[in-house]
mmCIF file of C-alpha atoms and ligand atoms in Angstrom:
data_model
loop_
_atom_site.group_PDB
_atom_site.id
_atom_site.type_symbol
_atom_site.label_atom_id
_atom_site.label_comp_id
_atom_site.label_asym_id
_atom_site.label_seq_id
_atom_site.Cartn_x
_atom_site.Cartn_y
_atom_site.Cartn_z
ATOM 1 C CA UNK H 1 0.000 0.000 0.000
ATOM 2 C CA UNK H 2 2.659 2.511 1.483
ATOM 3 C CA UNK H 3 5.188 1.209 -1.463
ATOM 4 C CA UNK H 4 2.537 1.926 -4.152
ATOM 5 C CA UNK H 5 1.597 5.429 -3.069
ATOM 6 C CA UNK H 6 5.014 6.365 -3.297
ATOM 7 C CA UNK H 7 5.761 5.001 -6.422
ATOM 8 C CA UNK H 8 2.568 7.098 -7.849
ATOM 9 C CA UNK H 9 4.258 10.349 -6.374
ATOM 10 C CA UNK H 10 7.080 9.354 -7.693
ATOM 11 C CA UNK H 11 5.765 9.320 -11.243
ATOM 12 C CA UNK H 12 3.970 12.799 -10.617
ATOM 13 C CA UNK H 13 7.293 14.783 -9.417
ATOM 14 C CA UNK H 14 9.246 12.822 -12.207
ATOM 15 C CA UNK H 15 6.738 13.984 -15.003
ATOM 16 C CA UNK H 16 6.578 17.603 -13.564
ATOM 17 C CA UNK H 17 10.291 17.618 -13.727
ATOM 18 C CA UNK H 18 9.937 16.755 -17.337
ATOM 19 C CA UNK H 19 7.581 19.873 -18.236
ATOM 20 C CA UNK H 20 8.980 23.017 -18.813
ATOM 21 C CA UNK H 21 6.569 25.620 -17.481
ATOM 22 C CA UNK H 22 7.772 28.905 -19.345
ATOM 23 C CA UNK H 23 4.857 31.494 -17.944
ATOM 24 C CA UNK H 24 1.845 30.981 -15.176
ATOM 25 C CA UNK H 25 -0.069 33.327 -13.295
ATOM 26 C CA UNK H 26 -2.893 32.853 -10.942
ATOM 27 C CA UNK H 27 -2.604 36.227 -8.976
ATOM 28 C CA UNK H 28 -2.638 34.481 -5.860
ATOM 29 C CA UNK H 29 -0.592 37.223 -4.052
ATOM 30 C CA UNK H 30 -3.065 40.352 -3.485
ATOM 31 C CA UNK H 31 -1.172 43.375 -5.163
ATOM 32 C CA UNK H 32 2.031 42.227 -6.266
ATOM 33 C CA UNK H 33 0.715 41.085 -9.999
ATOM 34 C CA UNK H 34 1.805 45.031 -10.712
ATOM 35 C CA UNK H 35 5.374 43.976 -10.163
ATOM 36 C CA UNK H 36 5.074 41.676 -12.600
ATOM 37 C CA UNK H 37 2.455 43.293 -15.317
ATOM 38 C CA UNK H 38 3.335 46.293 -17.356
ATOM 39 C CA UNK H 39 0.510 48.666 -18.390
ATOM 40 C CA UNK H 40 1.265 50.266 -21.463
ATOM 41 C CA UNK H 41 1.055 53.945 -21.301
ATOM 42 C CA UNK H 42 1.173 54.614 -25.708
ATOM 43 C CA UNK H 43 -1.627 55.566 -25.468
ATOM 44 C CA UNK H 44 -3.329 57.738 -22.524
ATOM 45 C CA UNK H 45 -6.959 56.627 -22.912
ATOM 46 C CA UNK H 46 -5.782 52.780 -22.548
ATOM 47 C CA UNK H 47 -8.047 50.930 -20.249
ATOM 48 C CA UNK H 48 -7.522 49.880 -16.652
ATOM 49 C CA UNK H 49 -6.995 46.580 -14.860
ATOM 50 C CA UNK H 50 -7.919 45.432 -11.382
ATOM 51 C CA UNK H 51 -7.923 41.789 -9.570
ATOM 52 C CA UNK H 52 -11.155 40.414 -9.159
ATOM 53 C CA UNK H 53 -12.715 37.750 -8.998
ATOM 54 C CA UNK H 54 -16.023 39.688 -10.299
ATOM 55 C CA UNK H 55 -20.233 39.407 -9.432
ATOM 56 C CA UNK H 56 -19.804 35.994 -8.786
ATOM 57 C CA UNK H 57 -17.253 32.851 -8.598
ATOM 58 C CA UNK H 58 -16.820 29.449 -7.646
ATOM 59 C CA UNK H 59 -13.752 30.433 -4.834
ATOM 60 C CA UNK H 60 -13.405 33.753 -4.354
ATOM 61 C CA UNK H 61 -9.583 34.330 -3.856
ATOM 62 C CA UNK H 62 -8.665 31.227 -6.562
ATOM 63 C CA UNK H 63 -10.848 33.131 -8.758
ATOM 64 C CA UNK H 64 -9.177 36.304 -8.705
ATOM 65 C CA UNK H 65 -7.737 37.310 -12.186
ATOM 66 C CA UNK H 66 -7.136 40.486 -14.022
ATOM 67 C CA UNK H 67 -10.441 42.334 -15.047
ATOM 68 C CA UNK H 68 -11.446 44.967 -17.539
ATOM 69 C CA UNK H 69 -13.021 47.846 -15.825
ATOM 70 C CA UNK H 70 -13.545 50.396 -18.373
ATOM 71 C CA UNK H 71 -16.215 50.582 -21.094
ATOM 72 C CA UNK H 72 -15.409 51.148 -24.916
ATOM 73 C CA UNK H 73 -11.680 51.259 -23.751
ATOM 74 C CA UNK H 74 -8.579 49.592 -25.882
ATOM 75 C CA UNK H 75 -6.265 47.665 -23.462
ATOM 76 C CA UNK H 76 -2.644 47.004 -23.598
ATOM 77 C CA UNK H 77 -0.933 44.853 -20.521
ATOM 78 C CA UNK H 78 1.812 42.649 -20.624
ATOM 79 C CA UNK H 79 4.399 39.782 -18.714
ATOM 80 C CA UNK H 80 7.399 39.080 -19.639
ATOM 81 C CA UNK H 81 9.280 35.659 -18.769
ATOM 82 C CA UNK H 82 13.047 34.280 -19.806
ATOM 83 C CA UNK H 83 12.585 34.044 -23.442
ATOM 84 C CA UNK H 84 12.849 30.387 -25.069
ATOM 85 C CA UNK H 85 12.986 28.726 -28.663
ATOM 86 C CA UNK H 86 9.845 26.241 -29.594
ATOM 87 C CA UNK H 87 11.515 24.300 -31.651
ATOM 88 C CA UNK H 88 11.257 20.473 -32.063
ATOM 89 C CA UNK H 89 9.340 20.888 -28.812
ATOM 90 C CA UNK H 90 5.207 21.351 -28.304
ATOM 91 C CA UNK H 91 3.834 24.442 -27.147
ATOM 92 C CA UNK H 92 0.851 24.711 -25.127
ATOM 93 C CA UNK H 93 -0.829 28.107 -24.419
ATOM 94 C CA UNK H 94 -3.727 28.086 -21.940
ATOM 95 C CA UNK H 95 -5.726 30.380 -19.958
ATOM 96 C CA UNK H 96 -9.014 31.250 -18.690
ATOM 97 C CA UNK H 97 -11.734 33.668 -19.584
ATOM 98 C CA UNK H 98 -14.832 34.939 -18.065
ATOM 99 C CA UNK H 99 -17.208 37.503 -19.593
ATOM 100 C CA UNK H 100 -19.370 38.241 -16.810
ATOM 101 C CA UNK H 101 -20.570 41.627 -17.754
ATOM 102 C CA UNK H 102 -22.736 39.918 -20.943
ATOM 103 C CA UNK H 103 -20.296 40.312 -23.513
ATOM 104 C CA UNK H 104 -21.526 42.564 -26.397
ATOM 105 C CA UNK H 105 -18.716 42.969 -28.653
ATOM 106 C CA UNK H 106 -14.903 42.753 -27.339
ATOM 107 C CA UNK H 107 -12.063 40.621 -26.796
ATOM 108 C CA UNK H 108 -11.309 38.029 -25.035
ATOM 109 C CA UNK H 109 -7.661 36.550 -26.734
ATOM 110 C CA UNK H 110 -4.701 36.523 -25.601
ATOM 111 C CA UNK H 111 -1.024 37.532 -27.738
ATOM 112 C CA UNK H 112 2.649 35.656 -26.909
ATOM 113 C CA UNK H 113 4.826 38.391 -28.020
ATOM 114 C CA UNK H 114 8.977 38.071 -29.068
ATOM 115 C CA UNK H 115 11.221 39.210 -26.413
ATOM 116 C CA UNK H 116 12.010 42.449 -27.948
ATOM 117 C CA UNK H 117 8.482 43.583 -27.096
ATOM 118 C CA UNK H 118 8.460 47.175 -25.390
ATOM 119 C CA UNK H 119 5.634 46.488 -22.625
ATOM 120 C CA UNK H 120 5.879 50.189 -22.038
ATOM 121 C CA UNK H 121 4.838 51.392 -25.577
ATOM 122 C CA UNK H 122 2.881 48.184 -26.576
ATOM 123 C CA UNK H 123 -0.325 48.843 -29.040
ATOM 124 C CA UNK H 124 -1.999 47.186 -31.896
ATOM 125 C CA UNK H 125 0.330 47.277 -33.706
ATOM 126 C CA UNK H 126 3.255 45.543 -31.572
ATOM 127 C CA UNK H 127 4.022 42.399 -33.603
ATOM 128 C CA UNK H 128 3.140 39.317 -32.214
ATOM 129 C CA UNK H 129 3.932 35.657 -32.577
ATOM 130 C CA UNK H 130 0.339 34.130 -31.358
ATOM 131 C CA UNK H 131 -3.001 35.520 -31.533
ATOM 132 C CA UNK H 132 -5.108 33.050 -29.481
ATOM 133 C CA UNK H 133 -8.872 33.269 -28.450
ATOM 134 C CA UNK H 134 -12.549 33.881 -28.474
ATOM 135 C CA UNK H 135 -13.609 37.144 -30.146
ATOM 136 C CA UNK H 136 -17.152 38.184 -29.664
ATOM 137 C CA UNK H 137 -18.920 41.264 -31.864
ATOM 138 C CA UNK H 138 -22.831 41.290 -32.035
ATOM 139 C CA UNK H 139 -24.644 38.765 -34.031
ATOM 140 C CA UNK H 140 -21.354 37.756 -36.809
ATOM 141 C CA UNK H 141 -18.177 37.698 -34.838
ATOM 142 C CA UNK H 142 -18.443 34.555 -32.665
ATOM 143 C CA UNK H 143 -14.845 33.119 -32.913
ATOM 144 C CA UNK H 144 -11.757 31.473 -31.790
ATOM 145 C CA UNK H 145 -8.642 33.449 -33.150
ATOM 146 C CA UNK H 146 -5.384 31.158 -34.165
ATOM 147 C CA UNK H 147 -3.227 33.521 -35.668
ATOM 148 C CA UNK H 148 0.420 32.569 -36.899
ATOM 149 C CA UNK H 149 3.282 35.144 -37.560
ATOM 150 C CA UNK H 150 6.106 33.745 -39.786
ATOM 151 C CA UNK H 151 8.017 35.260 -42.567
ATOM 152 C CA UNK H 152 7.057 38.814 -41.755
ATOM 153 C CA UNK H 153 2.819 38.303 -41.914
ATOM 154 C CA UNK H 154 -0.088 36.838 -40.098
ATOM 155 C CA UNK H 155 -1.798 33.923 -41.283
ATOM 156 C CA UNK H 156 -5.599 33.099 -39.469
ATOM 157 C CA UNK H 157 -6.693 30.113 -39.065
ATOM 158 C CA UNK H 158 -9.340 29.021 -42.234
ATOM 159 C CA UNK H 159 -11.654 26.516 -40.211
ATOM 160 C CA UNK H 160 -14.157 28.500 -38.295
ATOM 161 C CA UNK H 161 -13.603 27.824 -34.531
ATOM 162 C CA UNK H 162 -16.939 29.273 -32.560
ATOM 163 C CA UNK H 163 -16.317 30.256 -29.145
ATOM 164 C CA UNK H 164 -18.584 29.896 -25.859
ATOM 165 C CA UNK H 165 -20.506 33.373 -25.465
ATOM 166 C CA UNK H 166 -22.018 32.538 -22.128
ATOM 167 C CA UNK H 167 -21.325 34.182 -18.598
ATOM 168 C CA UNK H 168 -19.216 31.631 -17.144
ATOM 169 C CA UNK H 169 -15.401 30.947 -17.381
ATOM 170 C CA UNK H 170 -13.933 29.131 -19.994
ATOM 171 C CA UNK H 171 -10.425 27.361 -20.107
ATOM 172 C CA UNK H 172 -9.093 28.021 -23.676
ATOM 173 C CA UNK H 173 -6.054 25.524 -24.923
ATOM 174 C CA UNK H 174 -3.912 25.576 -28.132
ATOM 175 C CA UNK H 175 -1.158 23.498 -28.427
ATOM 176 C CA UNK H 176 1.279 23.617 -31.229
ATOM 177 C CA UNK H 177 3.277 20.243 -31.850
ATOM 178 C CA UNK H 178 6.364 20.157 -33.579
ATOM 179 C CA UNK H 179 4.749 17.495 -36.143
ATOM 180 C CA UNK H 180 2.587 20.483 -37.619
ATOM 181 C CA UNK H 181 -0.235 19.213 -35.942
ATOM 182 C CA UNK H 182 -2.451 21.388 -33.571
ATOM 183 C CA UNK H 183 -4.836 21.266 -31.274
ATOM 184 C CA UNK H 184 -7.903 23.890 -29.530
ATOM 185 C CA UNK H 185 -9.889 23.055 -26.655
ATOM 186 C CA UNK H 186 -12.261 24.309 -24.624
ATOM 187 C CA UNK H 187 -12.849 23.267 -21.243
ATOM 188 C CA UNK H 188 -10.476 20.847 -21.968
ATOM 189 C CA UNK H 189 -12.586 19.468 -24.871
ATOM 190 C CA UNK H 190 -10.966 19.025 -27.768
ATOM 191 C CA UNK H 191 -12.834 21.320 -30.870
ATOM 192 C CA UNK H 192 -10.463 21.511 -33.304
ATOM 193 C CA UNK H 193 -7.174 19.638 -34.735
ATOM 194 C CA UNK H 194 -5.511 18.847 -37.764
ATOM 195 C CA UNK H 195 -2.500 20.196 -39.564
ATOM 196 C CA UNK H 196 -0.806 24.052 -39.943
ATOM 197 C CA UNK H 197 -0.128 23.207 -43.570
ATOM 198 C CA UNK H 198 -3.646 22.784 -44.353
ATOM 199 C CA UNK H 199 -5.623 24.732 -42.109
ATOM 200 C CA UNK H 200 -3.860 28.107 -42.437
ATOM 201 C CA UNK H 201 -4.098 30.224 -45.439
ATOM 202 C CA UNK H 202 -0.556 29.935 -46.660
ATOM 203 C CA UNK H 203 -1.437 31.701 -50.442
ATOM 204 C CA UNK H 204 0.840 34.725 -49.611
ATOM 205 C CA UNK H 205 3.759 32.566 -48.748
ATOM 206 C CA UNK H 206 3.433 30.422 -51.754
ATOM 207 C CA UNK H 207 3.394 33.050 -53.490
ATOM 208 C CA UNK H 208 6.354 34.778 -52.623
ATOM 209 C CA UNK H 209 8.257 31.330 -52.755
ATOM 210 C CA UNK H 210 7.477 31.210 -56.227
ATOM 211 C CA UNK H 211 11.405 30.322 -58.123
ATOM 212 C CA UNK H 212 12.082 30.728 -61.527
ATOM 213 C CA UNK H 213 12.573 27.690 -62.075
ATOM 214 C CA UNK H 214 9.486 26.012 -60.501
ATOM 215 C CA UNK H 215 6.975 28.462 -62.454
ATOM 216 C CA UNK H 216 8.021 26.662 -65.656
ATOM 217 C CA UNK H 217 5.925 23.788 -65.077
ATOM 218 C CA UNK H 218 3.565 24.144 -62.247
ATOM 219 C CA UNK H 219 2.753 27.131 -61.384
ATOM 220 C CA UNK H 220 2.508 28.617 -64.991
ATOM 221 C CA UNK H 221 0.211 25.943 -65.719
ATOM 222 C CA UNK H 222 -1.855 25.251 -62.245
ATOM 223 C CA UNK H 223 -1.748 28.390 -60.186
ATOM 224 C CA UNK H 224 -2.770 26.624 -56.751
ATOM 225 C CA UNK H 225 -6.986 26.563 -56.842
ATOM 226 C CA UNK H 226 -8.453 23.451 -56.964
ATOM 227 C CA UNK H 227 -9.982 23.968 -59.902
ATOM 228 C CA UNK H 228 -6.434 24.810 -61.561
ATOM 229 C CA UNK H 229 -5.283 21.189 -60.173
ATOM 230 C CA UNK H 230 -9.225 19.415 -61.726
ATOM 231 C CA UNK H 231 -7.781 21.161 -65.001
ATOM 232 C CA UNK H 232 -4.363 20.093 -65.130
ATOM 233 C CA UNK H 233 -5.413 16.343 -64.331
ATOM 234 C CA UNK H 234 -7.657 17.349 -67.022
ATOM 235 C CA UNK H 235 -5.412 18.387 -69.919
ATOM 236 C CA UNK H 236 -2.983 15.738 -68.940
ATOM 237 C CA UNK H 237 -5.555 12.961 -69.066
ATOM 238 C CA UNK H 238 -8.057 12.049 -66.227
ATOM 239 C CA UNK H 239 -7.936 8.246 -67.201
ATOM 240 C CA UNK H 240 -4.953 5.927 -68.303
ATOM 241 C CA UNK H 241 -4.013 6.918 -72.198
ATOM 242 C CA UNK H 242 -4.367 4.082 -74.187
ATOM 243 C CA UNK H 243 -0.457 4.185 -75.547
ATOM 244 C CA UNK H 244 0.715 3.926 -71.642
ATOM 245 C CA UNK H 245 3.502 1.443 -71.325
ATOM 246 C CA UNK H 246 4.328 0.792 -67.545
ATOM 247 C CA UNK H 247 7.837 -0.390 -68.167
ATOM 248 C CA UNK H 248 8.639 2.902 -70.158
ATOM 249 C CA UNK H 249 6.625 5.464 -68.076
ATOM 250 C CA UNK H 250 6.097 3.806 -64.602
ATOM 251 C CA UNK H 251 2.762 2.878 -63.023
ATOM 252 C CA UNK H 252 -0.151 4.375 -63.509
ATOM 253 C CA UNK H 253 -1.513 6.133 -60.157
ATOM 254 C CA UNK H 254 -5.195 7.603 -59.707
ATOM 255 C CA UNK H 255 -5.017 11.134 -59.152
ATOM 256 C CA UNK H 256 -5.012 12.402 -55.742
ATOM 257 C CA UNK H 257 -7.768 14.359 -54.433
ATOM 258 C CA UNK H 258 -6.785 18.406 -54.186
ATOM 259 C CA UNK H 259 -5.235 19.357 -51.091
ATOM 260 C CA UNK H 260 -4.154 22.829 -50.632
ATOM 261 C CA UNK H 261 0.063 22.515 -50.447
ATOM 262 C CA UNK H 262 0.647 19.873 -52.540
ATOM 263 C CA UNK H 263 1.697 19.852 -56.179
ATOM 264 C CA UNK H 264 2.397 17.019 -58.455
ATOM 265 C CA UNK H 265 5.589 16.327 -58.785
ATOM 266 C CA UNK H 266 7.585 14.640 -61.756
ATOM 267 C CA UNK H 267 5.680 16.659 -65.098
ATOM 268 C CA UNK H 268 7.479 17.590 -67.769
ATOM 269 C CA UNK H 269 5.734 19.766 -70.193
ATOM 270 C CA UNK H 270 2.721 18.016 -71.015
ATOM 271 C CA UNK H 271 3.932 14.649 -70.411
ATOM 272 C CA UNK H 272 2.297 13.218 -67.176
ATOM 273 C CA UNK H 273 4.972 10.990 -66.031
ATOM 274 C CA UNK H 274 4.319 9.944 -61.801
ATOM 275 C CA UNK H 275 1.724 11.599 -60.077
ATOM 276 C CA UNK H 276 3.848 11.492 -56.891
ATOM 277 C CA UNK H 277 3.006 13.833 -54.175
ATOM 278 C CA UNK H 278 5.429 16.243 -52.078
ATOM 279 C CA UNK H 279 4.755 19.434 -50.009
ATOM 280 C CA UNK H 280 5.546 22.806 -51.948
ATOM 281 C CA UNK H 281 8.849 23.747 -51.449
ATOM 282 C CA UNK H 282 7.531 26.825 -49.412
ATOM 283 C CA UNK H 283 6.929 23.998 -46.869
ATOM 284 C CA UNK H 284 9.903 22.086 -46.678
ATOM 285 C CA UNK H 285 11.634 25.418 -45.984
ATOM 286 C CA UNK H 286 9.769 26.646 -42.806
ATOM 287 C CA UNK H 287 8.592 25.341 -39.864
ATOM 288 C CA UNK H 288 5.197 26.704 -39.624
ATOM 289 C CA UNK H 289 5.015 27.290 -35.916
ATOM 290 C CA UNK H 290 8.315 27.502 -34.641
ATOM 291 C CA UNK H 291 9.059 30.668 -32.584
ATOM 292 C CA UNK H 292 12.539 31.685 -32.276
ATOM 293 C CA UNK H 293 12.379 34.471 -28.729
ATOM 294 C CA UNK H 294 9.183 33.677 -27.173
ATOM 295 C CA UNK H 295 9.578 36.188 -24.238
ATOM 296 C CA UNK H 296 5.873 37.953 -23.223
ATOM 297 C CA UNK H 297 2.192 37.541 -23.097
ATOM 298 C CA UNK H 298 -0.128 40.095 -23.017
ATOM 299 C CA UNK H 299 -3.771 41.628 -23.423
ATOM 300 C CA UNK H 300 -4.083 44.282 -26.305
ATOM 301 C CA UNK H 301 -7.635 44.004 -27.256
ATOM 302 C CA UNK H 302 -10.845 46.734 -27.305
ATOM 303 C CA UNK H 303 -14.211 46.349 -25.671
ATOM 304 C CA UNK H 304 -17.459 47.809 -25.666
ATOM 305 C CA UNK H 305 -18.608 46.554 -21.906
ATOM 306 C CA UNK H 306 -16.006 46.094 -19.755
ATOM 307 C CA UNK H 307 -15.700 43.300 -16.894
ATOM 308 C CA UNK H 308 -13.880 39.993 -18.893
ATOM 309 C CA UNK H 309 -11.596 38.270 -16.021
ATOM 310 C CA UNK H 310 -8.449 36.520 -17.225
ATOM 311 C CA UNK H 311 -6.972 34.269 -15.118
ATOM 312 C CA UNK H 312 -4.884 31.128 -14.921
ATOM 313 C CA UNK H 313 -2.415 32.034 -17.857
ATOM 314 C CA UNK H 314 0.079 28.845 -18.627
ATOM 315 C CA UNK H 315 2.980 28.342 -21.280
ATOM 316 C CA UNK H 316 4.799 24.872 -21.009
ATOM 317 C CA UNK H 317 5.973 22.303 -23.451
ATOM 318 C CA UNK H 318 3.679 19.825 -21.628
ATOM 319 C CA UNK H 319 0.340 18.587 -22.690
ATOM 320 C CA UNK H 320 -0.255 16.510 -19.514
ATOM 321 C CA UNK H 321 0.707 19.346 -17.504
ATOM 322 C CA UNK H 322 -1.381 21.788 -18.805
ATOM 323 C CA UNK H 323 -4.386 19.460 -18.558
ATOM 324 C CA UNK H 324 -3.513 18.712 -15.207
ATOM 325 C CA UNK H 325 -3.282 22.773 -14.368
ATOM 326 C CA UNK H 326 -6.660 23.253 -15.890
ATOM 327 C CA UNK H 327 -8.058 20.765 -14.008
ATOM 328 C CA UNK H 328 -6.686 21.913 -10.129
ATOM 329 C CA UNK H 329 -7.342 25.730 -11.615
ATOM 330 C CA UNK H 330 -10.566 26.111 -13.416
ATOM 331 C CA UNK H 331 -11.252 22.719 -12.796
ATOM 332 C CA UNK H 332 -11.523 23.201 -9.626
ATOM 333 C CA UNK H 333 -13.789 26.188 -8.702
ATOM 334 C CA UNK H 334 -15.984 26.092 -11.475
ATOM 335 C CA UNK H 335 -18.581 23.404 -9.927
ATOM 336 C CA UNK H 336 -18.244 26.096 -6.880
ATOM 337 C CA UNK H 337 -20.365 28.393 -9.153
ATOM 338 C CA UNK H 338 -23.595 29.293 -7.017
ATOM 339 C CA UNK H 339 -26.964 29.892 -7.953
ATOM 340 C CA UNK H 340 -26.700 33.319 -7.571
ATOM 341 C CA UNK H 341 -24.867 33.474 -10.608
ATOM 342 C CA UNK H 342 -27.169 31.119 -12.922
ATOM 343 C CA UNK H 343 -29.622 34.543 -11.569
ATOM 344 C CA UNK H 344 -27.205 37.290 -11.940
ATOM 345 C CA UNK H 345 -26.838 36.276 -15.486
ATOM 346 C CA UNK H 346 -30.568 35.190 -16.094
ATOM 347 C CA UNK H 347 -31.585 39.061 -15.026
ATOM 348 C CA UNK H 348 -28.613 40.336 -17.821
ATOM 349 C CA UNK H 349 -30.950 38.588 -20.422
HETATM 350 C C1 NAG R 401 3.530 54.553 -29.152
HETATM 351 O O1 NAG R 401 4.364 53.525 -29.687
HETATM 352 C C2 NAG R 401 4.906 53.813 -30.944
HETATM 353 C C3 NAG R 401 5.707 52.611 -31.367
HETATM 354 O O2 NAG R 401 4.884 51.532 -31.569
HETATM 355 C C4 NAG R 401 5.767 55.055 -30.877
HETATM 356 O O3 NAG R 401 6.235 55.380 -32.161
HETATM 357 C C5 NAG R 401 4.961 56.216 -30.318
HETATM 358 O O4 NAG R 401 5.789 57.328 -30.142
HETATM 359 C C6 NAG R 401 4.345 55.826 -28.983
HETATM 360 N N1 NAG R 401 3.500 56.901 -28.471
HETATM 361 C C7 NAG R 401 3.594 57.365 -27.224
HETATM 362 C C8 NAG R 401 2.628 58.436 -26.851
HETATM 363 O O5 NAG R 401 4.392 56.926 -26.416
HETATM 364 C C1 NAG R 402 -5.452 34.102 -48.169
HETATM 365 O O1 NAG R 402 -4.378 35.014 -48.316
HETATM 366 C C2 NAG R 402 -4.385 35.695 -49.542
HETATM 367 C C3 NAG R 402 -3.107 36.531 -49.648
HETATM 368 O O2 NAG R 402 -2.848 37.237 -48.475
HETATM 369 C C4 NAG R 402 -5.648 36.539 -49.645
HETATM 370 O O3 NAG R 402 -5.684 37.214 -50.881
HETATM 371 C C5 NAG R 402 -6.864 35.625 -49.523
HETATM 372 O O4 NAG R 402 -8.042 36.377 -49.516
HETATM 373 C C6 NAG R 402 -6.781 34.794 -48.241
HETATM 374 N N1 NAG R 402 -7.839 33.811 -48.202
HETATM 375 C C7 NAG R 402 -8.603 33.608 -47.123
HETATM 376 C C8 NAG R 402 -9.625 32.516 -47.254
HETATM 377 O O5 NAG R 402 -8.494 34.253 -46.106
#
């Protein structure tokens, strides 16, 4: 009994050791979140901050986070931490988010800045690595931001992602694998996943790794629609010409179904030799969703009706961990939720 409960704490401390945790904040320790967040001051009408854990909450000091307290206000805050590299590793950003006051139209996302960010003089237009998060404007705007910077532009996220709009907090997860894979959840649900190279407009970058040599026979010919790649299959022959000889031109393969980053490989003017696949060379050349100087996070959003609480912010290279945080964080205090909330909100309708 006594040798088994060990061993299990053993495992724990061993896999904690493992994670790297880069960035967390609860704001656990009354006042002294101001030694570590840095209002920006570009612009004098910026919004102001407070700890709170708001109207309602499921613990009321665990719940504490930083709140918006200022209607139609833009916001700029930031934290810095010891910058670090992504690569070859995963990176998981989580937090949580609670628009109490009814949320009209504002935001509620979060940005993972380079090191070289000045936190004094931070704005909208302070570039940013990560965009992550719900974004709520009347009736249309209902979404999850996944924004990208790499090779000097932002690329969103195609899929639609639909965010909760409700009252209550939310724990918000992306994690970025060094596969290209990725990964949102919400309240530790998974909602979306799949691959960078598919399901982030990449057109610009393509474009701009267009090469001399490679618009001779694909792009010239293709462009990179899907109806471009119908009409090449098209003009080279959908079906097997009758004069193929599989000794002299290799075996026949059905055409592939479109998929945006991926050009035939292998034809030579008009003669459709292997339909082999490979990734465009504007893929093989960057990693999609490696940051070099991860260094800050920070809040630079506008909003109509103040009151969103952010709390529990965490940046690891640890899936487990992360799930674990979210559980003994939000996890925790949201079943604590009275019934004088379920009626604070009910009365907002
Ligand atoms: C705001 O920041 C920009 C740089 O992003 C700077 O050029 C400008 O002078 C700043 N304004 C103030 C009032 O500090
Ligand atoms: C993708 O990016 C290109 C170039 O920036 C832009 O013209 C196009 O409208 C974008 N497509 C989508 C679906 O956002």
């Amino acid at each position: 009994m006594a040798l088994a409960h060990v061993s299990f704490w053993a495992i724990c401390v061993l896999r904690v050791a493992l994670a790297t945790i880069f960035f967390q904040e609860e704001f656990l320790d009354g006042e002294r979140w101001r030694n570590r967040w840095v209002q920006s001051t570009n612009d004098s009408q910026f919004g102001q901050f407070r700890v709170s854990s708001g109207k309602f909450y499921g613990h009321k000091e665990k719940d504490k986070g930083l709140q918006t307290t200022q209607n139609s206000r833009f916001y700029a805050i930031s934290a810095r931490f010891k910058p670090f590299s992504n690569k070859g590793k995963s990176l998981v950003i989580q937090y949580t988010v609670k628009h109490e006051q009814k949320m009209d139209c504002g935001g509620g996302y979060i940005k993972v800045f380079p090191s070289d960010l000045d936190q004094k003089n931070m704005n909208g237009k302070s570039q940013y690595y990560i965009m992550f998060g719900p974004d709520i404007c009347g009736f249309d705007v209902k979404k999850v931001h996944v924004i990208l910077y790499f090779k000097n532009q932002y690329h969103a996220n195609k899929k639609p992602i639909r965010c909760k709009v409700d009252g209550f907090t939310h724990l918000y997860t992306l994690i970025l694998r060094p596969d290209l894979s990725y990964e949102v959840k919400v309240d530790g649900q998974s909602i979306e996943s799949g691959s960078i190279e598919y399901d982030w407009n990449l057109t610009s970058l393509k474009n701009m790794e267009k090469t001399p040599s490679e618009s001779r026979d694909w792009d010239q010919v293709e462009g990179s629609k899907a109806q471009d790649w119908e009409k090449h299959f098209l003009d080279a022959g959908a079906s097997k010409p009758s004069d193929w000889n599989s000794e002299l031109d290799g075996d026949w393969l059905q055409k592939p179904p479109y998929e945006d980053g991926l050009r035939a490989e292998g034809i030579d003017g008009d003669v459709w030799l292997h339909q082999k696949m490979r990734p465009a060379s504007y893929l093989t050349q960057y990693d999609l969703s490696e940051f070099e100087n991860i260094g800050a996070i920070g809040l630079e959003l506008w909003q109509v009706r103040s009151g969103t609480i952010f709390d529990n912010f965490l940046i690891t290279d640890d899936e487990e961990y992360a799930e674990k945080f979210g559980k003994a964080t939000w996890g925790e205090t949201k079943t604590g939720v009275t019934r004088l909330a379920l009626t604070l909100l009910h009365n907002q309708e």
